[in-house]
Amino acid sequence: MTMTDSSGAITIVVADDHPLFVEGIRFALQQEAAQAAGLSVVGTACDDLDALRLCVRLSPQVLLADLAMLGALGSLRRRCPAVRVLALGADDGEAGFLSALRAGAHGYLLKGSGPAEIAAAVRSVALGQVVFGGGVAPRLLDRLTTPQVRSPFPGLTQREHEILERLADGRSNAEIARELCLATKTVRNHVSNVLTKLAAPSRVDAALRARDAGLGSRPVLTRV
C-alpha cells in the first residue's frame, strides 16, 4: 500500500547524490504544492541505499531519482511494487531514456526541467501514466517512427550492440557503466562477449571494426 498524507497529496521521495540538487528539487516541489497543492515530499536521500530504505519505510507514491541511481535499485520493484519511479538525467539523447526504461522507470525528465514540468510529471506518473519530458519526447517519437537499419553485427544482442557503440567512441568500462546504469563487472562481461562473438583479439580491434561499420559518434582524432 502506498502512503498518502493527511491532505491526500501525492507523496514523493527525492533521491540524488548531490545534496544541493535534492534540496533544490524539494524546495521547487514545495513551491508548486503551495500554488496548486497535491504534492508532499516525505523524504530525501543522497544515496541509493537510503532511497531504498525510505521507500520501504514510507511507501511513497513516487520516487523521483537520479537516473544513475536506478541501476542499484534493482530490488525496489520487488520490495515496493506500488512505488512509481520518475528518473531525472542529463542525457537528452536516446541512451538516457532507454536506460531509464530498462531500469524500470515510469518516466524520464532532463535535470534542466522547470519546477512546473517536474510537478506535472510527478502527478502523471502517480496516476499510472508514462511520461517523457519535452526535450526527450521528440527523440522517442523519432525512434518509434524511423525504420530501423539492419545492424552490421546481427550476432550481437541489443545490449551488446550498445556496448560496441561505446567501445567505438573509446569509452572505458567505467564510463559505459555510468551511461547505461550497469555495474562495471556487468559491462566487463558484455565486452568479453562482444570480443568473442566478433572474434576480435582486443577492444581496440572491435572498436575499429565498429567504426568501419559506421558506429560511434565521437570524432576520430588523427595526427597530421
mmCIF file of C-alpha atoms in Angstrom:
data_model
loop_
_atom_site.group_PDB
_atom_site.id
_atom_site.type_symbol
_atom_site.label_atom_id
_atom_site.label_comp_id
_atom_site.label_asym_id
_atom_site.label_seq_id
_atom_site.Cartn_x
_atom_site.Cartn_y
_atom_site.Cartn_z
ATOM 1 C CA MET A 1 0.000 0.000 0.000
ATOM 2 C CA THR A 2 1.336 3.433 -0.863
ATOM 3 C CA MET A 3 1.390 6.334 1.522
ATOM 4 C CA THR A 4 -0.748 9.459 1.265
ATOM 5 C CA ASP A 5 -0.539 12.355 3.669
ATOM 6 C CA SER A 6 -3.492 13.655 5.650
ATOM 7 C CA SER A 7 -4.456 16.060 2.854
ATOM 8 C CA GLY A 8 -4.493 13.314 0.235
ATOM 9 C CA ALA A 9 -1.454 14.783 -1.540
ATOM 10 C CA ILE A 10 0.828 12.678 -3.718
ATOM 11 C CA THR A 11 3.776 11.562 -1.590
ATOM 12 C CA ILE A 12 7.280 11.753 -3.016
ATOM 13 C CA VAL A 13 10.792 10.655 -2.084
ATOM 14 C CA VAL A 14 13.551 12.626 -3.838
ATOM 15 C CA ALA A 15 16.923 10.922 -4.357
ATOM 16 C CA ASP A 16 20.142 12.257 -5.878
ATOM 17 C CA ASP A 17 23.791 12.038 -4.865
ATOM 18 C CA HIS A 18 24.111 15.834 -4.882
ATOM 19 C CA PRO A 19 22.534 17.230 -1.668
ATOM 20 C CA LEU A 20 22.091 20.721 -3.096
ATOM 21 C CA PHE A 21 20.189 19.334 -6.076
ATOM 22 C CA VAL A 22 17.963 17.312 -3.734
ATOM 23 C CA GLU A 23 17.179 20.415 -1.704
ATOM 24 C CA GLY A 24 16.519 22.408 -4.858
ATOM 25 C CA ILE A 25 14.012 19.825 -6.124
ATOM 26 C CA ARG A 26 12.360 19.563 -2.709
ATOM 27 C CA PHE A 27 12.001 23.341 -2.498
ATOM 28 C CA ALA A 28 10.671 23.586 -6.054
ATOM 29 C CA LEU A 29 8.036 20.907 -5.408
ATOM 30 C CA GLN A 30 7.002 22.593 -2.175
ATOM 31 C CA GLN A 31 6.553 25.862 -4.058
ATOM 32 C CA GLU A 32 4.450 24.097 -6.680
ATOM 33 C CA ALA A 33 2.401 22.447 -3.938
ATOM 34 C CA ALA A 34 1.806 25.825 -2.319
ATOM 35 C CA GLN A 35 0.353 27.116 -5.576
ATOM 36 C CA ALA A 36 -1.616 24.091 -6.767
ATOM 37 C CA ALA A 37 -1.477 21.675 -3.809
ATOM 38 C CA GLY A 38 -1.453 17.933 -4.274
ATOM 39 C CA LEU A 39 2.257 17.226 -3.635
ATOM 40 C CA SER A 40 4.144 16.282 -0.477
ATOM 41 C CA VAL A 41 7.874 15.472 -0.244
ATOM 42 C CA VAL A 42 8.026 12.942 2.606
ATOM 43 C CA GLY A 43 11.742 12.127 2.404
ATOM 44 C CA THR A 44 15.031 12.827 0.673
ATOM 45 C CA ALA A 45 18.069 10.619 0.089
ATOM 46 C CA CYS A 46 21.592 11.167 -1.215
ATOM 47 C CA ASP A 47 22.456 7.546 -1.970
ATOM 48 C CA ASP A 48 20.690 4.513 -3.392
ATOM 49 C CA LEU A 49 20.581 2.571 -0.113
ATOM 50 C CA ASP A 50 18.884 5.408 1.756
ATOM 51 C CA ALA A 51 16.438 5.813 -1.133
ATOM 52 C CA LEU A 52 15.506 2.143 -0.918
ATOM 53 C CA ARG A 53 15.129 2.286 2.865
ATOM 54 C CA LEU A 54 12.879 5.330 2.635
ATOM 55 C CA CYS A 55 10.681 3.685 0.010
ATOM 56 C CA VAL A 56 10.343 0.554 2.149
ATOM 57 C CA ARG A 57 9.551 2.574 5.277
ATOM 58 C CA LEU A 58 7.388 5.348 3.828
ATOM 59 C CA SER A 59 5.816 3.707 0.744
ATOM 60 C CA PRO A 60 5.663 6.937 -1.266
ATOM 61 C CA GLN A 61 3.623 7.059 -4.431
ATOM 62 C CA VAL A 62 6.556 8.383 -6.473
ATOM 63 C CA LEU A 63 10.323 8.053 -6.234
ATOM 64 C CA LEU A 64 11.930 10.970 -8.063
ATOM 65 C CA ALA A 65 15.509 9.788 -8.556
ATOM 66 C CA ASP A 66 18.722 10.477 -10.424
ATOM 67 C CA LEU A 67 18.982 8.096 -13.383
ATOM 68 C CA ALA A 68 22.424 6.943 -12.234
ATOM 69 C CA MET A 69 20.899 5.606 -9.002
ATOM 70 C CA LEU A 70 18.351 3.329 -10.616
ATOM 71 C CA GLY A 71 20.765 0.577 -11.574
ATOM 72 C CA ALA A 72 21.460 -0.001 -7.886
ATOM 73 C CA LEU A 73 17.762 -0.098 -7.007
ATOM 74 C CA GLY A 74 17.052 -3.459 -8.597
ATOM 75 C CA SER A 75 15.155 -4.726 -5.567
ATOM 76 C CA LEU A 76 12.832 -1.704 -5.476
ATOM 77 C CA ARG A 77 10.202 -3.250 -7.760
ATOM 78 C CA ARG A 78 10.250 -6.454 -5.725
ATOM 79 C CA ARG A 79 10.072 -4.806 -2.312
ATOM 80 C CA CYS A 80 7.945 -1.782 -3.223
ATOM 81 C CA PRO A 81 5.953 -2.703 -6.336
ATOM 82 C CA ALA A 82 3.470 0.130 -5.854
ATOM 83 C CA VAL A 83 6.109 2.871 -5.917
ATOM 84 C CA ARG A 84 6.246 4.611 -9.289
ATOM 85 C CA VAL A 85 9.653 5.840 -10.452
ATOM 86 C CA LEU A 86 10.360 9.089 -12.278
ATOM 87 C CA ALA A 87 14.003 9.390 -13.369
ATOM 88 C CA LEU A 88 15.970 12.591 -13.814
ATOM 89 C CA GLY A 89 19.018 12.616 -16.076
ATOM 90 C CA ALA A 90 21.323 14.876 -18.036
ATOM 91 C CA ASP A 91 21.321 12.892 -21.294
ATOM 92 C CA ASP A 92 18.838 14.248 -23.834
ATOM 93 C CA GLY A 93 19.724 11.512 -26.311
ATOM 94 C CA GLU A 94 18.401 8.031 -26.836
ATOM 95 C CA ALA A 95 20.710 6.463 -24.255
ATOM 96 C CA GLY A 96 19.149 8.381 -21.382
ATOM 97 C CA PHE A 97 15.516 7.407 -21.781
ATOM 98 C CA LEU A 98 16.363 3.848 -22.839
ATOM 99 C CA SER A 99 18.441 3.414 -19.690
ATOM 100 C CA ALA A 100 15.539 4.793 -17.651
ATOM 101 C CA LEU A 101 13.098 2.323 -19.200
ATOM 102 C CA ARG A 102 15.434 -0.638 -18.707
ATOM 103 C CA ALA A 103 15.908 0.370 -15.075
ATOM 104 C CA GLY A 104 12.141 0.211 -14.556
ATOM 105 C CA ALA A 105 11.329 3.920 -14.552
ATOM 106 C CA HIS A 106 7.838 5.098 -15.476
ATOM 107 C CA GLY A 107 9.095 8.408 -16.805
ATOM 108 C CA TYR A 108 12.212 10.373 -17.662
ATOM 109 C CA LEU A 109 12.912 14.095 -17.424
ATOM 110 C CA LEU A 110 16.015 16.148 -18.051
ATOM 111 C CA LYS A 111 17.573 17.730 -14.974
ATOM 112 C CA GLY A 112 17.111 21.126 -16.560
ATOM 113 C CA SER A 113 13.312 20.760 -16.498
ATOM 114 C CA GLY A 114 11.398 23.538 -14.765
ATOM 115 C CA PRO A 115 9.500 23.071 -11.476
ATOM 116 C CA ALA A 116 6.104 23.110 -13.171
ATOM 117 C CA GLU A 117 7.133 20.384 -15.646
ATOM 118 C CA ILE A 118 8.569 18.212 -12.865
ATOM 119 C CA ALA A 119 5.446 18.654 -10.736
ATOM 120 C CA ALA A 120 3.174 17.806 -13.671
ATOM 121 C CA ALA A 121 5.264 14.713 -14.465
ATOM 122 C CA VAL A 122 5.093 13.548 -10.845
ATOM 123 C CA ARG A 123 1.305 13.851 -10.892
ATOM 124 C CA SER A 124 1.045 11.978 -14.191
ATOM 125 C CA VAL A 125 3.341 9.153 -13.071
ATOM 126 C CA ALA A 126 1.393 8.830 -9.815
ATOM 127 C CA LEU A 127 -1.767 8.388 -11.898
ATOM 128 C CA GLY A 128 -0.213 5.477 -13.760
ATOM 129 C CA GLN A 129 0.916 7.289 -16.893
ATOM 130 C CA VAL A 130 4.310 7.049 -18.591
ATOM 131 C CA VAL A 131 5.954 10.445 -19.013
ATOM 132 C CA PHE A 132 8.850 11.778 -21.075
ATOM 133 C CA GLY A 133 9.960 15.392 -20.811
ATOM 134 C CA GLY A 134 9.679 17.925 -23.598
ATOM 135 C CA GLY A 135 13.325 17.526 -24.565
ATOM 136 C CA VAL A 136 13.067 13.736 -24.689
ATOM 137 C CA ALA A 137 9.670 13.016 -26.229
ATOM 138 C CA PRO A 138 10.589 14.113 -29.802
ATOM 139 C CA ARG A 139 13.581 11.765 -29.809
ATOM 140 C CA LEU A 140 11.445 8.886 -28.574
ATOM 141 C CA LEU A 141 8.837 9.592 -31.253
ATOM 142 C CA ASP A 142 11.562 9.725 -33.894
ATOM 143 C CA ARG A 143 12.933 6.375 -32.740
ATOM 144 C CA LEU A 144 9.497 4.759 -32.872
ATOM 145 C CA THR A 145 8.629 6.118 -36.319
ATOM 146 C CA THR A 146 12.009 5.818 -38.090
ATOM 147 C CA PRO A 147 12.628 2.491 -39.870
ATOM 148 C CA GLN A 148 15.412 0.626 -38.129
ATOM 149 C CA VAL A 149 18.567 -0.005 -40.149
ATOM 150 C CA ARG A 150 19.787 -3.582 -40.130
ATOM 151 C CA SER A 151 22.689 -3.997 -37.730
ATOM 152 C CA PRO A 152 26.094 -4.746 -39.276
ATOM 153 C CA PHE A 153 26.615 -7.128 -36.352
ATOM 154 C CA PRO A 154 23.447 -9.275 -36.247
ATOM 155 C CA GLY A 155 25.001 -11.779 -33.866
ATOM 156 C CA LEU A 156 25.059 -9.244 -31.029
ATOM 157 C CA THR A 157 22.216 -8.659 -28.623
ATOM 158 C CA GLN A 158 20.796 -5.141 -28.250
ATOM 159 C CA ARG A 159 22.798 -4.598 -25.077
ATOM 160 C CA GLU A 160 25.999 -5.882 -26.687
ATOM 161 C CA HIS A 161 25.395 -3.563 -29.630
ATOM 162 C CA GLU A 162 25.112 -0.631 -27.212
ATOM 163 C CA ILE A 163 28.382 -1.698 -25.595
ATOM 164 C CA LEU A 164 30.085 -1.927 -29.006
ATOM 165 C CA GLU A 165 28.871 1.550 -29.969
ATOM 166 C CA ARG A 166 30.519 2.936 -26.865
ATOM 167 C CA LEU A 167 33.699 0.979 -27.496
ATOM 168 C CA ALA A 168 33.753 2.682 -30.895
ATOM 169 C CA ASP A 169 33.731 6.011 -29.061
ATOM 170 C CA GLY A 170 36.687 4.947 -26.938
ATOM 171 C CA ARG A 171 34.757 4.830 -23.686
ATOM 172 C CA SER A 172 36.136 2.914 -20.728
ATOM 173 C CA ASN A 173 34.177 0.218 -18.879
ATOM 174 C CA ALA A 174 33.525 2.676 -16.049
ATOM 175 C CA GLU A 175 32.148 5.302 -18.447
ATOM 176 C CA ILE A 176 29.918 2.723 -20.146
ATOM 177 C CA ALA A 177 28.673 1.521 -16.764
ATOM 178 C CA ARG A 178 27.661 5.048 -15.766
ATOM 179 C CA GLU A 179 25.907 5.752 -19.072
ATOM 180 C CA LEU A 180 23.926 2.510 -19.116
ATOM 181 C CA CYS A 181 23.343 2.253 -15.348
ATOM 182 C CA LEU A 182 25.164 -1.072 -15.114
ATOM 183 C CA ALA A 183 27.756 -2.497 -12.766
ATOM 184 C CA THR A 184 31.306 -2.297 -14.096
ATOM 185 C CA LYS A 185 31.587 -6.083 -13.783
ATOM 186 C CA THR A 186 28.486 -6.498 -15.952
ATOM 187 C CA VAL A 187 29.984 -4.219 -18.604
ATOM 188 C CA ARG A 188 33.222 -6.201 -18.489
ATOM 189 C CA ASN A 189 31.265 -9.402 -19.142
ATOM 190 C CA HIS A 190 29.416 -7.807 -22.066
ATOM 191 C CA VAL A 191 32.693 -6.570 -23.557
ATOM 192 C CA SER A 192 34.100 -10.092 -23.294
ATOM 193 C CA ASN A 193 31.028 -11.481 -25.085
ATOM 194 C CA VAL A 194 31.350 -8.868 -27.837
ATOM 195 C CA LEU A 195 35.009 -9.720 -28.411
ATOM 196 C CA THR A 196 34.190 -13.421 -28.525
ATOM 197 C CA LYS A 197 31.322 -13.028 -30.991
ATOM 198 C CA LEU A 198 33.354 -10.757 -33.255
ATOM 199 C CA ALA A 199 36.467 -12.936 -32.906
ATOM 200 C CA ALA A 200 38.257 -9.700 -32.060
ATOM 201 C CA PRO A 201 41.621 -10.000 -30.295
ATOM 202 C CA SER A 202 41.139 -6.761 -28.345
ATOM 203 C CA ARG A 203 38.646 -3.999 -27.602
ATOM 204 C CA VAL A 204 40.667 -1.717 -29.898
ATOM 205 C CA ASP A 205 40.155 -4.126 -32.793
ATOM 206 C CA ALA A 206 36.429 -4.346 -32.008
ATOM 207 C CA ALA A 207 36.232 -0.543 -31.853
ATOM 208 C CA LEU A 208 37.931 -0.200 -35.243
ATOM 209 C CA ARG A 209 35.516 -2.692 -36.808
ATOM 210 C CA ALA A 210 32.603 -0.786 -35.313
ATOM 211 C CA ARG A 211 33.984 2.471 -36.711
ATOM 212 C CA ASP A 212 34.341 0.908 -40.146
ATOM 213 C CA ALA A 213 30.678 -0.125 -39.910
ATOM 214 C CA GLY A 214 29.606 3.450 -39.125
ATOM 215 C CA LEU A 215 29.129 3.127 -35.380
ATOM 216 C CA GLY A 216 30.274 5.712 -32.871
ATOM 217 C CA SER A 217 29.598 9.429 -32.557
ATOM 218 C CA ARG A 218 32.826 10.911 -31.234
ATOM 219 C CA PRO A 219 35.121 12.400 -33.885
ATOM 220 C CA VAL A 220 38.235 10.410 -34.624
ATOM 221 C CA LEU A 221 41.353 12.476 -33.986
ATOM 222 C CA THR A 222 44.209 11.951 -36.394
ATOM 223 C CA ARG A 223 47.704 13.368 -36.384
ATOM 224 C CA VAL A 224 48.927 15.171 -39.452
#
